[in-house]
N, CA, C and O atoms as a Tinker XYZ file with bonds, in Angstrom:
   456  protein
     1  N     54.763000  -43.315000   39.501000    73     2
     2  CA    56.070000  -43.314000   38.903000    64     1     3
     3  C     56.809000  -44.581000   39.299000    63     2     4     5
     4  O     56.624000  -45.158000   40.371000    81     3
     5  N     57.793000  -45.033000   38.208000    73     3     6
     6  CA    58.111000  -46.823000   38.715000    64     5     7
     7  C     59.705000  -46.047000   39.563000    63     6     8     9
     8  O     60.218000  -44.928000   39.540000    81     7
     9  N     60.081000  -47.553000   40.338000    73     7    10
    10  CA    61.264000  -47.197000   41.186000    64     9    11
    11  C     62.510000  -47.680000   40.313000    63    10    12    13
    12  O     63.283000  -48.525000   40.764000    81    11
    13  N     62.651000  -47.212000   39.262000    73    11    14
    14  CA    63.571000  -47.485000   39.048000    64    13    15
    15  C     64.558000  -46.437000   38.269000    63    14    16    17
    16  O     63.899000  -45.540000   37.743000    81    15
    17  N     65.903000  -46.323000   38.068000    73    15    18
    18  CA    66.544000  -45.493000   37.971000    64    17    19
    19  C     66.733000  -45.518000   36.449000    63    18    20    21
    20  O     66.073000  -46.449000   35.989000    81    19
    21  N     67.514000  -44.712000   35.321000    73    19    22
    22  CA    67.511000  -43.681000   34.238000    64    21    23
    23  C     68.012000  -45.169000   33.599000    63    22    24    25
    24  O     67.339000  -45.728000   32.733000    81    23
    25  N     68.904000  -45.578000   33.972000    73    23    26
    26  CA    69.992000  -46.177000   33.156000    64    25    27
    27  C     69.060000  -47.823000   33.123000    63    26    28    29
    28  O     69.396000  -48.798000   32.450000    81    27
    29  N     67.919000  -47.742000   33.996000    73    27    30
    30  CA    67.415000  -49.512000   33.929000    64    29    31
    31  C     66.703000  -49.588000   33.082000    63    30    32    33
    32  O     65.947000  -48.625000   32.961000    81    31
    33  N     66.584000  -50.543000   32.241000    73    31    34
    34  CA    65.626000  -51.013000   31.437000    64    33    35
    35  C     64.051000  -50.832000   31.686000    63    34    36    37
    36  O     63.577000  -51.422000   32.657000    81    35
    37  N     62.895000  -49.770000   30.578000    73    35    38
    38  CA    61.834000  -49.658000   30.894000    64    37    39
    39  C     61.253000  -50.916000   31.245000    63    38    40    41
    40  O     61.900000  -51.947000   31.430000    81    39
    41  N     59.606000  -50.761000   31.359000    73    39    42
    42  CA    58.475000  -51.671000   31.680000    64    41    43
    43  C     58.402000  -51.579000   29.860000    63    42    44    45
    44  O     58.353000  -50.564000   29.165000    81    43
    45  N     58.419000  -53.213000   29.379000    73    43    46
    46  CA    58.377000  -53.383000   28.287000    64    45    47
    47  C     56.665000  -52.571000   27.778000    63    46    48    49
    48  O     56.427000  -51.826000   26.828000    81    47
    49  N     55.658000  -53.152000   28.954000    73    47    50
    50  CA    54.287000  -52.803000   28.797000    64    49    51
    51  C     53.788000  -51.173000   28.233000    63    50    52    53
    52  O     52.897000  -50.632000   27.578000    81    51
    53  N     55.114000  -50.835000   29.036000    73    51    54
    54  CA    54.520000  -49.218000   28.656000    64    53    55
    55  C     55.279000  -48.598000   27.373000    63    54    56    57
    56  O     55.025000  -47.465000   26.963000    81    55
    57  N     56.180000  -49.399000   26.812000    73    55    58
    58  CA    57.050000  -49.039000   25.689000    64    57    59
    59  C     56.156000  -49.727000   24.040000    63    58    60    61
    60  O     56.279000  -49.378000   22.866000    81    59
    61  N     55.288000  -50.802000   24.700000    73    59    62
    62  CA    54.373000  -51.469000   23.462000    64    61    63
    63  C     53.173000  -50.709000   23.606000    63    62    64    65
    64  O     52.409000  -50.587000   22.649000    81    63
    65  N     52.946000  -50.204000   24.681000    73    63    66
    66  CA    51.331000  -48.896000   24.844000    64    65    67
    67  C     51.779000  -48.009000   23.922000    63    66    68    69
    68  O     51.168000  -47.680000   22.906000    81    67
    69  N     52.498000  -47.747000   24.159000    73    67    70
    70  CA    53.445000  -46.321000   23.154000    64    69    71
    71  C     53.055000  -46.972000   21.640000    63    70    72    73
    72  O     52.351000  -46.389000   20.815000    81    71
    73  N     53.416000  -47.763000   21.531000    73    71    74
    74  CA    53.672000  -48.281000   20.108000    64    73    75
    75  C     52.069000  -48.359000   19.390000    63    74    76    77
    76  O     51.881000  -48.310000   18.174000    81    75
    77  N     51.115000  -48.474000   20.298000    73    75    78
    78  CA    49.844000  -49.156000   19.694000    64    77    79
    79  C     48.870000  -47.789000   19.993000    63    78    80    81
    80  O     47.683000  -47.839000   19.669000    81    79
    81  N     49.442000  -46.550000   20.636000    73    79    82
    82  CA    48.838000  -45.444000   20.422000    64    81    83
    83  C     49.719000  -44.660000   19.379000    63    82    84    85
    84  O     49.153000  -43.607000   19.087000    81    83
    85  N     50.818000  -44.809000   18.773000    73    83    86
    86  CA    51.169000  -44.157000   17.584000    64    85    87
    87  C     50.178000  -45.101000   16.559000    63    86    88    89
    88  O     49.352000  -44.518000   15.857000    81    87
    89  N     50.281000  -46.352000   16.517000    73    87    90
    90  CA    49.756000  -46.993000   15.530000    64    89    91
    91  C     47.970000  -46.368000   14.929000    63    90    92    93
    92  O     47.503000  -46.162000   13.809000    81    91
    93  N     47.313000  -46.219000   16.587000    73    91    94
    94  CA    46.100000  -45.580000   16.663000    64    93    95
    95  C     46.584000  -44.130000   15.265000    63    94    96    97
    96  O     46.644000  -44.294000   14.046000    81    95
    97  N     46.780000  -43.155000   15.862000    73    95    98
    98  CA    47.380000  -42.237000   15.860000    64    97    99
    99  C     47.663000  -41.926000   13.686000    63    98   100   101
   100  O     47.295000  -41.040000   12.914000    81    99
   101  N     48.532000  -43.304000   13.517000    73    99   102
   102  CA    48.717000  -43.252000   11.985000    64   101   103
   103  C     47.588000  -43.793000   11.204000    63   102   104   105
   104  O     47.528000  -43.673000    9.980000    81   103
   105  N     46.547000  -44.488000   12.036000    73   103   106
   106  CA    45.341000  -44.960000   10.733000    64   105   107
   107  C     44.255000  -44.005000   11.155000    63   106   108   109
   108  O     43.250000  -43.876000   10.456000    81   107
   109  N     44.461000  -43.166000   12.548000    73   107   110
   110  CA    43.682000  -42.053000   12.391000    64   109   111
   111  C     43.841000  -40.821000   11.118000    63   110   112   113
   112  O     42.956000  -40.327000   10.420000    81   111
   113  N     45.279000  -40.566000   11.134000    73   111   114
   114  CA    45.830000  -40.117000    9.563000    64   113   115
   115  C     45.300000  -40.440000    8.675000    63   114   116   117
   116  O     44.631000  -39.680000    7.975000    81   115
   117  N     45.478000  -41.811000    8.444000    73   115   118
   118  CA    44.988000  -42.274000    6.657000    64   117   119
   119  C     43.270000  -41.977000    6.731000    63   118   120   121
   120  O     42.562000  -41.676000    5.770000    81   119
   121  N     42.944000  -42.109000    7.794000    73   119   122
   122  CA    41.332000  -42.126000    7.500000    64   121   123
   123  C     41.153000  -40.587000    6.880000    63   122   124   125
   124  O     40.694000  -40.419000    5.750000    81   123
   125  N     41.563000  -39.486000    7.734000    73   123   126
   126  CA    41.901000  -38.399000    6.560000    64   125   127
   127  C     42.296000  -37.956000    5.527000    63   126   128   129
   128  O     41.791000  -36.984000    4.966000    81   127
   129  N     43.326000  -38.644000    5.087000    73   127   130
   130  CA    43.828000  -39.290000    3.791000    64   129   131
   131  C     42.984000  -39.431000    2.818000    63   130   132   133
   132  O     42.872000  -38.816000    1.758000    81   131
   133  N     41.952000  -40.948000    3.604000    73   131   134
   134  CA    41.189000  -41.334000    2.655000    64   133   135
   135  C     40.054000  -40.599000    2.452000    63   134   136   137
   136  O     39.328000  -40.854000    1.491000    81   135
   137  N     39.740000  -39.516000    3.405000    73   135   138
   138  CA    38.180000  -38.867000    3.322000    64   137   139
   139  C     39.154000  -37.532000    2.254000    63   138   140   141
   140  O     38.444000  -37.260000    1.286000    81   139
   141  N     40.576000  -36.666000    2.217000    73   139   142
   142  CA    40.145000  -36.142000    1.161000    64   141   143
   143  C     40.300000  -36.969000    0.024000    63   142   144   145
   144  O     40.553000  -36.181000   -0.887000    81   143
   145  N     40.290000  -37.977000   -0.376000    73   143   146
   146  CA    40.502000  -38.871000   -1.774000    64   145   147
   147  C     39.281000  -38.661000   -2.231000    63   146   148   149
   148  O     39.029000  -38.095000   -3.294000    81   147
   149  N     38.109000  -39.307000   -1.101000    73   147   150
   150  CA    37.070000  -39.711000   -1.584000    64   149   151
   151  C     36.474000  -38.080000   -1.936000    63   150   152   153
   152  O     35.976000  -37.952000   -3.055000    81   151
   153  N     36.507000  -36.732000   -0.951000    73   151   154
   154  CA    35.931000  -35.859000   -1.918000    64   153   155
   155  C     36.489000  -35.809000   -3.255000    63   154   156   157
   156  O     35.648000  -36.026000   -4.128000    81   155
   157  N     37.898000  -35.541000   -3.745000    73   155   158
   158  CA    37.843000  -35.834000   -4.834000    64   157   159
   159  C     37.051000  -36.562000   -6.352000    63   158   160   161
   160  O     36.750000  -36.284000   -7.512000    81   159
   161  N     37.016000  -37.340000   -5.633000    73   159   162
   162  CA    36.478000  -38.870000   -6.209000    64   161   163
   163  C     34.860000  -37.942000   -6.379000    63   162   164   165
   164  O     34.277000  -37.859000   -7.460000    81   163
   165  N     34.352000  -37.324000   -5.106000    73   163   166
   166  CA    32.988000  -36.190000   -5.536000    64   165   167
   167  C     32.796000  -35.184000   -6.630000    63   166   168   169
   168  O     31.821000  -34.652000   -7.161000    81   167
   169  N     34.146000  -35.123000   -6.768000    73   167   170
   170  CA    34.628000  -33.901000   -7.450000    64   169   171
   171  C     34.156000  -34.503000   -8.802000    63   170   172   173
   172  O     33.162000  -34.192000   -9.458000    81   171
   173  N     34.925000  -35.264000   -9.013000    73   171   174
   174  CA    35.235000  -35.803000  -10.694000    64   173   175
   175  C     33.488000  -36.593000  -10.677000    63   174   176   177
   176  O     32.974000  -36.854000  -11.765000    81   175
   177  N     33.061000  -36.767000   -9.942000    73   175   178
   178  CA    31.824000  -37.486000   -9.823000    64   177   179
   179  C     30.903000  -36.449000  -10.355000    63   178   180   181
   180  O     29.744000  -36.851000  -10.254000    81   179
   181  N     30.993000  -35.099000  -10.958000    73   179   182
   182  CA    30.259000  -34.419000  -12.000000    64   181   183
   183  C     30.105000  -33.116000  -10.664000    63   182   184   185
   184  O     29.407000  -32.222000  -11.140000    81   183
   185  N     30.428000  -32.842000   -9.549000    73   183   186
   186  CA    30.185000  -31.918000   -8.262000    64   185   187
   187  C     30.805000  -30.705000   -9.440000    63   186   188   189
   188  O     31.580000  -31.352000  -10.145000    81   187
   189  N     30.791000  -29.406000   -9.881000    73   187   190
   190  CA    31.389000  -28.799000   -9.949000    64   189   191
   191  C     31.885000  -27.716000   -9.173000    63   190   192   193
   192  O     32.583000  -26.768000   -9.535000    81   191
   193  N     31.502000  -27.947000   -8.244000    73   191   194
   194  CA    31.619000  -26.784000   -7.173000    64   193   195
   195  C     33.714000  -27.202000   -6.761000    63   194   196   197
   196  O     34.383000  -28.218000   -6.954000    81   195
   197  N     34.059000  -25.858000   -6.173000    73   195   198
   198  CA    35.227000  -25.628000   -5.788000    64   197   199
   199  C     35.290000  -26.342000   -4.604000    63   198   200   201
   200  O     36.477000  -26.642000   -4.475000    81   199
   201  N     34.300000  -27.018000   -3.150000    73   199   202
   202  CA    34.416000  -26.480000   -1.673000    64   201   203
   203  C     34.994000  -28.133000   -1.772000    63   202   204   205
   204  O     36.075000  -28.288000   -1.203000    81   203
   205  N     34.542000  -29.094000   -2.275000    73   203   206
   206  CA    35.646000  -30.425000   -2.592000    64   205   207
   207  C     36.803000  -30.437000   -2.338000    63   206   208   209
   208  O     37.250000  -30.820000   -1.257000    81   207
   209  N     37.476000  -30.024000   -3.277000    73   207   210
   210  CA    38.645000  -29.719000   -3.446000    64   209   211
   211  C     39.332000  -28.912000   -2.431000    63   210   212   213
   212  O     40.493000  -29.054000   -2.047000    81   211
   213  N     38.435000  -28.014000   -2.031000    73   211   214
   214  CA    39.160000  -27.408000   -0.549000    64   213   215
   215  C     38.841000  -28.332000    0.539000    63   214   216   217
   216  O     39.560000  -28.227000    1.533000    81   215
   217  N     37.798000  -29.329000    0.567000    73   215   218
   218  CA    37.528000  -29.957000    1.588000    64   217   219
   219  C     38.766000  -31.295000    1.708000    63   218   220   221
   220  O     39.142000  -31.729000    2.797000    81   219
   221  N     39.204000  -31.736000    0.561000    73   219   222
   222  CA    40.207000  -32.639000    0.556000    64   221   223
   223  C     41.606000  -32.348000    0.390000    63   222   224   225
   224  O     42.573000  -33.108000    0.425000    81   223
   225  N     41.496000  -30.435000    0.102000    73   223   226
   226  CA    43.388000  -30.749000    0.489000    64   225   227
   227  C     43.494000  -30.510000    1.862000    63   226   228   229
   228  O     44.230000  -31.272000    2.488000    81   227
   229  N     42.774000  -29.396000    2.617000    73   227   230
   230  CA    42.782000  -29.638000    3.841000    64   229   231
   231  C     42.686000  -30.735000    4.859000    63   230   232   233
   232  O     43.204000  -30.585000    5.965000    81   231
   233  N     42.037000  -31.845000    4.530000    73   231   234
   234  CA    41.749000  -33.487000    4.816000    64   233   235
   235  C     42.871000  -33.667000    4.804000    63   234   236   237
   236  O     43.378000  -33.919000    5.897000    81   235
   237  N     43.738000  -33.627000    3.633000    73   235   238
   238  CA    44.684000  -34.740000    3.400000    64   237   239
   239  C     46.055000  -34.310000    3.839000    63   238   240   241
   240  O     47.041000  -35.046000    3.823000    81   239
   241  N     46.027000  -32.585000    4.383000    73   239   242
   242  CA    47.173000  -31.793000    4.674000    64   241   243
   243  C     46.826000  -32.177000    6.587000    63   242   244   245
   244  O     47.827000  -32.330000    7.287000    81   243
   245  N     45.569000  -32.288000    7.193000    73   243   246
   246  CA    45.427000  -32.899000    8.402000    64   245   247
   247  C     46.213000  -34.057000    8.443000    63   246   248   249
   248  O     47.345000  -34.052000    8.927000    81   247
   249  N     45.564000  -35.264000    7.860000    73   247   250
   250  CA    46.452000  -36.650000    7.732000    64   249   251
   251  C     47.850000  -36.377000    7.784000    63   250   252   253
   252  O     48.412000  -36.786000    8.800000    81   251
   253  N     48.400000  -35.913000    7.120000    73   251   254
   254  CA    49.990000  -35.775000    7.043000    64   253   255
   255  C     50.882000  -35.291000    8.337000    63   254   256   257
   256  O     51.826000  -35.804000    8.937000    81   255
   257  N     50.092000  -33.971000    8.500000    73   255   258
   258  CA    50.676000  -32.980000   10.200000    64   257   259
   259  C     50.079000  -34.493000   11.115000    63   258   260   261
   260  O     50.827000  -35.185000   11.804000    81   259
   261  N     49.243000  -34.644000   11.002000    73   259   262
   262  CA    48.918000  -36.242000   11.991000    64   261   263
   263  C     49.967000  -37.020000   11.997000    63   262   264   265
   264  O     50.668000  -36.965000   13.008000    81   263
   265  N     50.265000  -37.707000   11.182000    73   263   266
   266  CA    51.033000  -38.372000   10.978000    64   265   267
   267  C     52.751000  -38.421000   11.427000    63   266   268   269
   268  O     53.460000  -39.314000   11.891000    81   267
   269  N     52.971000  -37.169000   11.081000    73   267   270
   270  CA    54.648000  -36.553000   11.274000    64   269   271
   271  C     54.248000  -36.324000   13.098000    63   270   272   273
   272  O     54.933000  -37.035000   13.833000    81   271
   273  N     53.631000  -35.772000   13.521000    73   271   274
   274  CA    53.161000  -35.176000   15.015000    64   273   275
   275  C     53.275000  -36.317000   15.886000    63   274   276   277
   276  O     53.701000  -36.256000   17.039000    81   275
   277  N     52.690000  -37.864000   15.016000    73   275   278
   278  CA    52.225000  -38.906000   15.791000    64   277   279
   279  C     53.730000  -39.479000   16.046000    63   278   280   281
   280  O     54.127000  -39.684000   17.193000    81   279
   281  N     54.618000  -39.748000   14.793000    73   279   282
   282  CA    55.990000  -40.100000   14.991000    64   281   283
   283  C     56.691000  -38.843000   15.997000    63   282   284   285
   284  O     56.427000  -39.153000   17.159000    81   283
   285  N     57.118000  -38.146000   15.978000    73   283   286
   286  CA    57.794000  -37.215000   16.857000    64   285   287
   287  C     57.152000  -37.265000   18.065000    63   286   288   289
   288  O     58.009000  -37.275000   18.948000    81   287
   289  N     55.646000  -37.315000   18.682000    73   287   290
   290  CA    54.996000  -37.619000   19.785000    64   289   291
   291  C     55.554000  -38.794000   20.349000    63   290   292   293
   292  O     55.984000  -38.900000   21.497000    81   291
   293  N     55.515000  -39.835000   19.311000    73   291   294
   294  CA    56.013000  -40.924000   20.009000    64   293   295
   295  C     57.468000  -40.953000   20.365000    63   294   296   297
   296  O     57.673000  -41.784000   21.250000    81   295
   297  N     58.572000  -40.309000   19.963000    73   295   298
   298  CA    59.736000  -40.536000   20.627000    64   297   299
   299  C     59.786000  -39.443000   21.740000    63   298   300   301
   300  O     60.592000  -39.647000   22.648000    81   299
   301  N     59.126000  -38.453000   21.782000    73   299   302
   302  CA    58.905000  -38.059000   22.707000    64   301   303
   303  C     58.561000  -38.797000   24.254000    63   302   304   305
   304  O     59.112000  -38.666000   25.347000    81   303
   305  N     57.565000  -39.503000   23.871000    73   303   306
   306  CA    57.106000  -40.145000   24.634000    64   305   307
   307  C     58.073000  -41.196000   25.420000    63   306   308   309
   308  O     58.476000  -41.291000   26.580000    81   307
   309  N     58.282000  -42.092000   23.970000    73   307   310
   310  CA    59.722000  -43.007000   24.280000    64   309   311
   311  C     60.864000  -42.292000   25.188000    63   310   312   313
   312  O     61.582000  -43.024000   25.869000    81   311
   313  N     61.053000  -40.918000   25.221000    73   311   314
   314  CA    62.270000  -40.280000   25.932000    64   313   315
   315  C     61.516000  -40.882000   27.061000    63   314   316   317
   316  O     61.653000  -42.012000   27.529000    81   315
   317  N     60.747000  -39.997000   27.399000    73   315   318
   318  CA    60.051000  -40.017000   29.094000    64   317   319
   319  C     59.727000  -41.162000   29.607000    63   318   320   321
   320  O     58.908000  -41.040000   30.518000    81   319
   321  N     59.983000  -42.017000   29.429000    73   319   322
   322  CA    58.980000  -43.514000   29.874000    64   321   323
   323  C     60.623000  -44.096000   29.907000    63   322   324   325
   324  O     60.742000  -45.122000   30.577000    81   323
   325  N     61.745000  -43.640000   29.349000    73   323   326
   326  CA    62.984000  -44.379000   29.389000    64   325   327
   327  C     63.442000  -43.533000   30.874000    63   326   328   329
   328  O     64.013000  -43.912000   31.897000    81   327
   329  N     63.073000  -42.653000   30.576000    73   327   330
   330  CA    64.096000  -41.426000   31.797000    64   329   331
   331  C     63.105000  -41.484000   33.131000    63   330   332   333
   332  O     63.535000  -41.132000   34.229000    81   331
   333  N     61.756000  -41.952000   32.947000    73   331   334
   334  CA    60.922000  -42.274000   34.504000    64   333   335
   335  C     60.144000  -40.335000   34.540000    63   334   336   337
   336  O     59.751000  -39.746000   35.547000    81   335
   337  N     60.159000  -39.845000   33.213000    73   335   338
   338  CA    59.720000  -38.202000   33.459000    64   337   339
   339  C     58.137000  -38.524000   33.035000    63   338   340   341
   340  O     57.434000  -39.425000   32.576000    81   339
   341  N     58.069000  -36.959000   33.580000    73   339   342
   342  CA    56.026000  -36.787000   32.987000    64   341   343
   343  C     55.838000  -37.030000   31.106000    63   342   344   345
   344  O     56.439000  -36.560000   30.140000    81   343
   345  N     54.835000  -37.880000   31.240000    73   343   346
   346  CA    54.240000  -37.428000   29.659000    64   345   347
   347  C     54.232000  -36.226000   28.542000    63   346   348   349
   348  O     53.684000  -35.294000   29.130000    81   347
   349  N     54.417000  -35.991000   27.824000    73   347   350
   350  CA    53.787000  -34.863000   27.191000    64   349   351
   351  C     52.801000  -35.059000   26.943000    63   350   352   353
   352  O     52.265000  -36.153000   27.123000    81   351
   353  N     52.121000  -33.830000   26.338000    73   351   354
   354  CA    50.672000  -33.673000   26.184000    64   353   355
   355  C     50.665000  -33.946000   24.785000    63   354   356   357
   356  O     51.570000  -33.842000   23.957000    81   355
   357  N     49.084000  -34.436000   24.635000    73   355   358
   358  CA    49.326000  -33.845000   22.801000    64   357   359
   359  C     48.523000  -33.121000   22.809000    63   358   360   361
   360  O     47.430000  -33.076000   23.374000    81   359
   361  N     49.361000  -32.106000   21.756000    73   359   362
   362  CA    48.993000  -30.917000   21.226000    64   361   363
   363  C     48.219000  -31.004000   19.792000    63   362   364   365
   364  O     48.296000  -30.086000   18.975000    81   363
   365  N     47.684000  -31.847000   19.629000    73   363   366
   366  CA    47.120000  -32.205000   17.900000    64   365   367
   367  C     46.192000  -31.657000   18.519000    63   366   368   369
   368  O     46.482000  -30.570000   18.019000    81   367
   369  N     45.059000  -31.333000   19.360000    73   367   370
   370  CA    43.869000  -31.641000   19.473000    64   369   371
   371  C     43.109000  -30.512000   18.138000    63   370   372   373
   372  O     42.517000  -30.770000   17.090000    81   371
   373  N     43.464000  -29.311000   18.771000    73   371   374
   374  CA    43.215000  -28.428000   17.371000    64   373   375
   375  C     43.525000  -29.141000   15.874000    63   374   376   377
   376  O     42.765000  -29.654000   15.053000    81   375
   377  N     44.544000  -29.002000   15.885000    73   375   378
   378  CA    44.560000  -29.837000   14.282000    64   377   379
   379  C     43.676000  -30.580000   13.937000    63   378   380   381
   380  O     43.262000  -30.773000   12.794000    81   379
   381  N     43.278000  -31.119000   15.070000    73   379   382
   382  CA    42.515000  -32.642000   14.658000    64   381   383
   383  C     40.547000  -31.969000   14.683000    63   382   384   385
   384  O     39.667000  -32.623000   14.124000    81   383
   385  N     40.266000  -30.713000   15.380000    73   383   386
   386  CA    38.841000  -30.371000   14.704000    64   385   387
   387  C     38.809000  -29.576000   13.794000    63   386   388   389
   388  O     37.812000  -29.065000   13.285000    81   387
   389  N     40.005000  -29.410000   13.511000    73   387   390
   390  CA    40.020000  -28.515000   11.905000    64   389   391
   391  C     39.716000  -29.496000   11.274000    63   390   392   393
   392  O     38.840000  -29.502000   10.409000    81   391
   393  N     40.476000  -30.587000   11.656000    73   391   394
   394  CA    40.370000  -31.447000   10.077000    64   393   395
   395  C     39.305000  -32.023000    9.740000    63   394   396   397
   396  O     38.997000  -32.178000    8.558000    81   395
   397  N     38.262000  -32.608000   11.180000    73   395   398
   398  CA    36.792000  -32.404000   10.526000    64   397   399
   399  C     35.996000  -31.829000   10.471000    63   398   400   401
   400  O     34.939000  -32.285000   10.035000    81   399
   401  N     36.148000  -30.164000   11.010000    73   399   402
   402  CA    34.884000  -29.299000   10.787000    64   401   403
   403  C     35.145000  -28.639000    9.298000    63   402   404   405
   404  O     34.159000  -28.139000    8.758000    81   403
   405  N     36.659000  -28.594000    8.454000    73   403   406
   406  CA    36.832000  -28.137000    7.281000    64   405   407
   407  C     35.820000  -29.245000    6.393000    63   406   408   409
   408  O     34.718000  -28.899000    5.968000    81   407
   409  N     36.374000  -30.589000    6.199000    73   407   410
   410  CA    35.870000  -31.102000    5.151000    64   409   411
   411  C     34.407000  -31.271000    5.061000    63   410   412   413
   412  O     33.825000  -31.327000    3.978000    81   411
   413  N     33.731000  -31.364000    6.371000    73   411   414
   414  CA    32.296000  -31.600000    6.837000    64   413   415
   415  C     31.733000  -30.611000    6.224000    63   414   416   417
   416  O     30.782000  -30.699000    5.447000    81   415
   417  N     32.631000  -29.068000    6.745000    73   415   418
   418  CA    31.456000  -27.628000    6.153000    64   417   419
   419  C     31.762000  -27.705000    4.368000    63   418   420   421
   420  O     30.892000  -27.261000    3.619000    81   419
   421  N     32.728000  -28.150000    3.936000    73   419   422
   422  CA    33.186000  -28.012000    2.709000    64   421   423
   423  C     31.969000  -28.867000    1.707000    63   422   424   425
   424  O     31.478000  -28.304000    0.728000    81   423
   425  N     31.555000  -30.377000    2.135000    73   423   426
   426  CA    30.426000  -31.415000    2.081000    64   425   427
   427  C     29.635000  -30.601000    1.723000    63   426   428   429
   428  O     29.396000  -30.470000    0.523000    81   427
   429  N     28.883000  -29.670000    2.882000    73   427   430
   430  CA    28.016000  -29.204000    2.834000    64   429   431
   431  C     27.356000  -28.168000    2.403000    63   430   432   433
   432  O     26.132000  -28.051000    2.345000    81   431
   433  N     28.580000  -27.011000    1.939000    73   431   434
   434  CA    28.839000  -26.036000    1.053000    64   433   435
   435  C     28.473000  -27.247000   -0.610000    63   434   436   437
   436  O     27.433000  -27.011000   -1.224000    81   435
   437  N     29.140000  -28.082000   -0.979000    73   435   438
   438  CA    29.043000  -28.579000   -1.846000    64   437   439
   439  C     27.203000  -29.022000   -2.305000    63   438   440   441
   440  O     26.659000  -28.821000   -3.391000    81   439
   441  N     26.734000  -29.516000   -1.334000    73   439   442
   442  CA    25.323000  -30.012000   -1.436000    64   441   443
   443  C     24.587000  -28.559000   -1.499000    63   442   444   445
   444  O     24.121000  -28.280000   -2.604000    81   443
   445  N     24.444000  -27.728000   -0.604000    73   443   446
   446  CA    23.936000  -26.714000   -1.361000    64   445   447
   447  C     24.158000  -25.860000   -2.525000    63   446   448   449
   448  O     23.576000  -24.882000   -2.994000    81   447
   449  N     24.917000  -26.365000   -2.758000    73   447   450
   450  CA    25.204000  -25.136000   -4.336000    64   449   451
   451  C     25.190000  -26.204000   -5.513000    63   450   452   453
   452  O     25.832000  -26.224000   -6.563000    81   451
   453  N     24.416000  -26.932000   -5.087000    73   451   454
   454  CA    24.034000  -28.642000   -6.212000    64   453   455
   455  C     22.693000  -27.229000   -6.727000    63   454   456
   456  O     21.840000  -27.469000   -7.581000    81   455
């Protein structure tokens, strides 16, 4: 913990860490984003199966809760690192193997019923 009191100016270092693990954080989002696009993109690609389409709104409803979680995490964070308090935790972790064991089993539901 640094020695310094509420009202002093943070360690710039740990206020730009912050910044470059939200950043992590939001292109971890889009990559979900972009994986449900691309089932889509399976979809219309002649797939007629339904598990697509469930595999990419769930994808793309991950990305989003990512996204909103990652901003609010981070001022969270920003509080504590201004005030000299403990971290929070993140709590995405669930969210985040839903979001690839849905679209993965959804893939694969899709290939067998080819």
């Amino acid at each position: 913990m640094r020695d310094e009191t509420p009202d002093s100016p943070p360690d710039p270092r740990f206020l730009l860490a912050s910044e470059r693990t939200l950043l992590a954080w939001l292109r971890t989002s889009l990559a979900f984003v972009a994986t449900g696009l691309a089932l889509v993109a399976i979809r219309h690609a002649g797939v007629d199966s339904v598990w697509p389409l469930v595999g990419a709104t769930v994808s793309s409803l991950v990305g989003v809760v990512i996204a909103v979680w990652a901003y609010l995490h981070r001022r969270a964070v920003d509080h504590a690192i201004r005030r000299s308090q403990p971290m929070p935790s993140p709590g995405i972790v669930p969210v985040l193997v839903l979001g690839v064991v849905v679209p993965a089993a959804t893939v694969i539901l899709a290939i067998v019923s080819l």
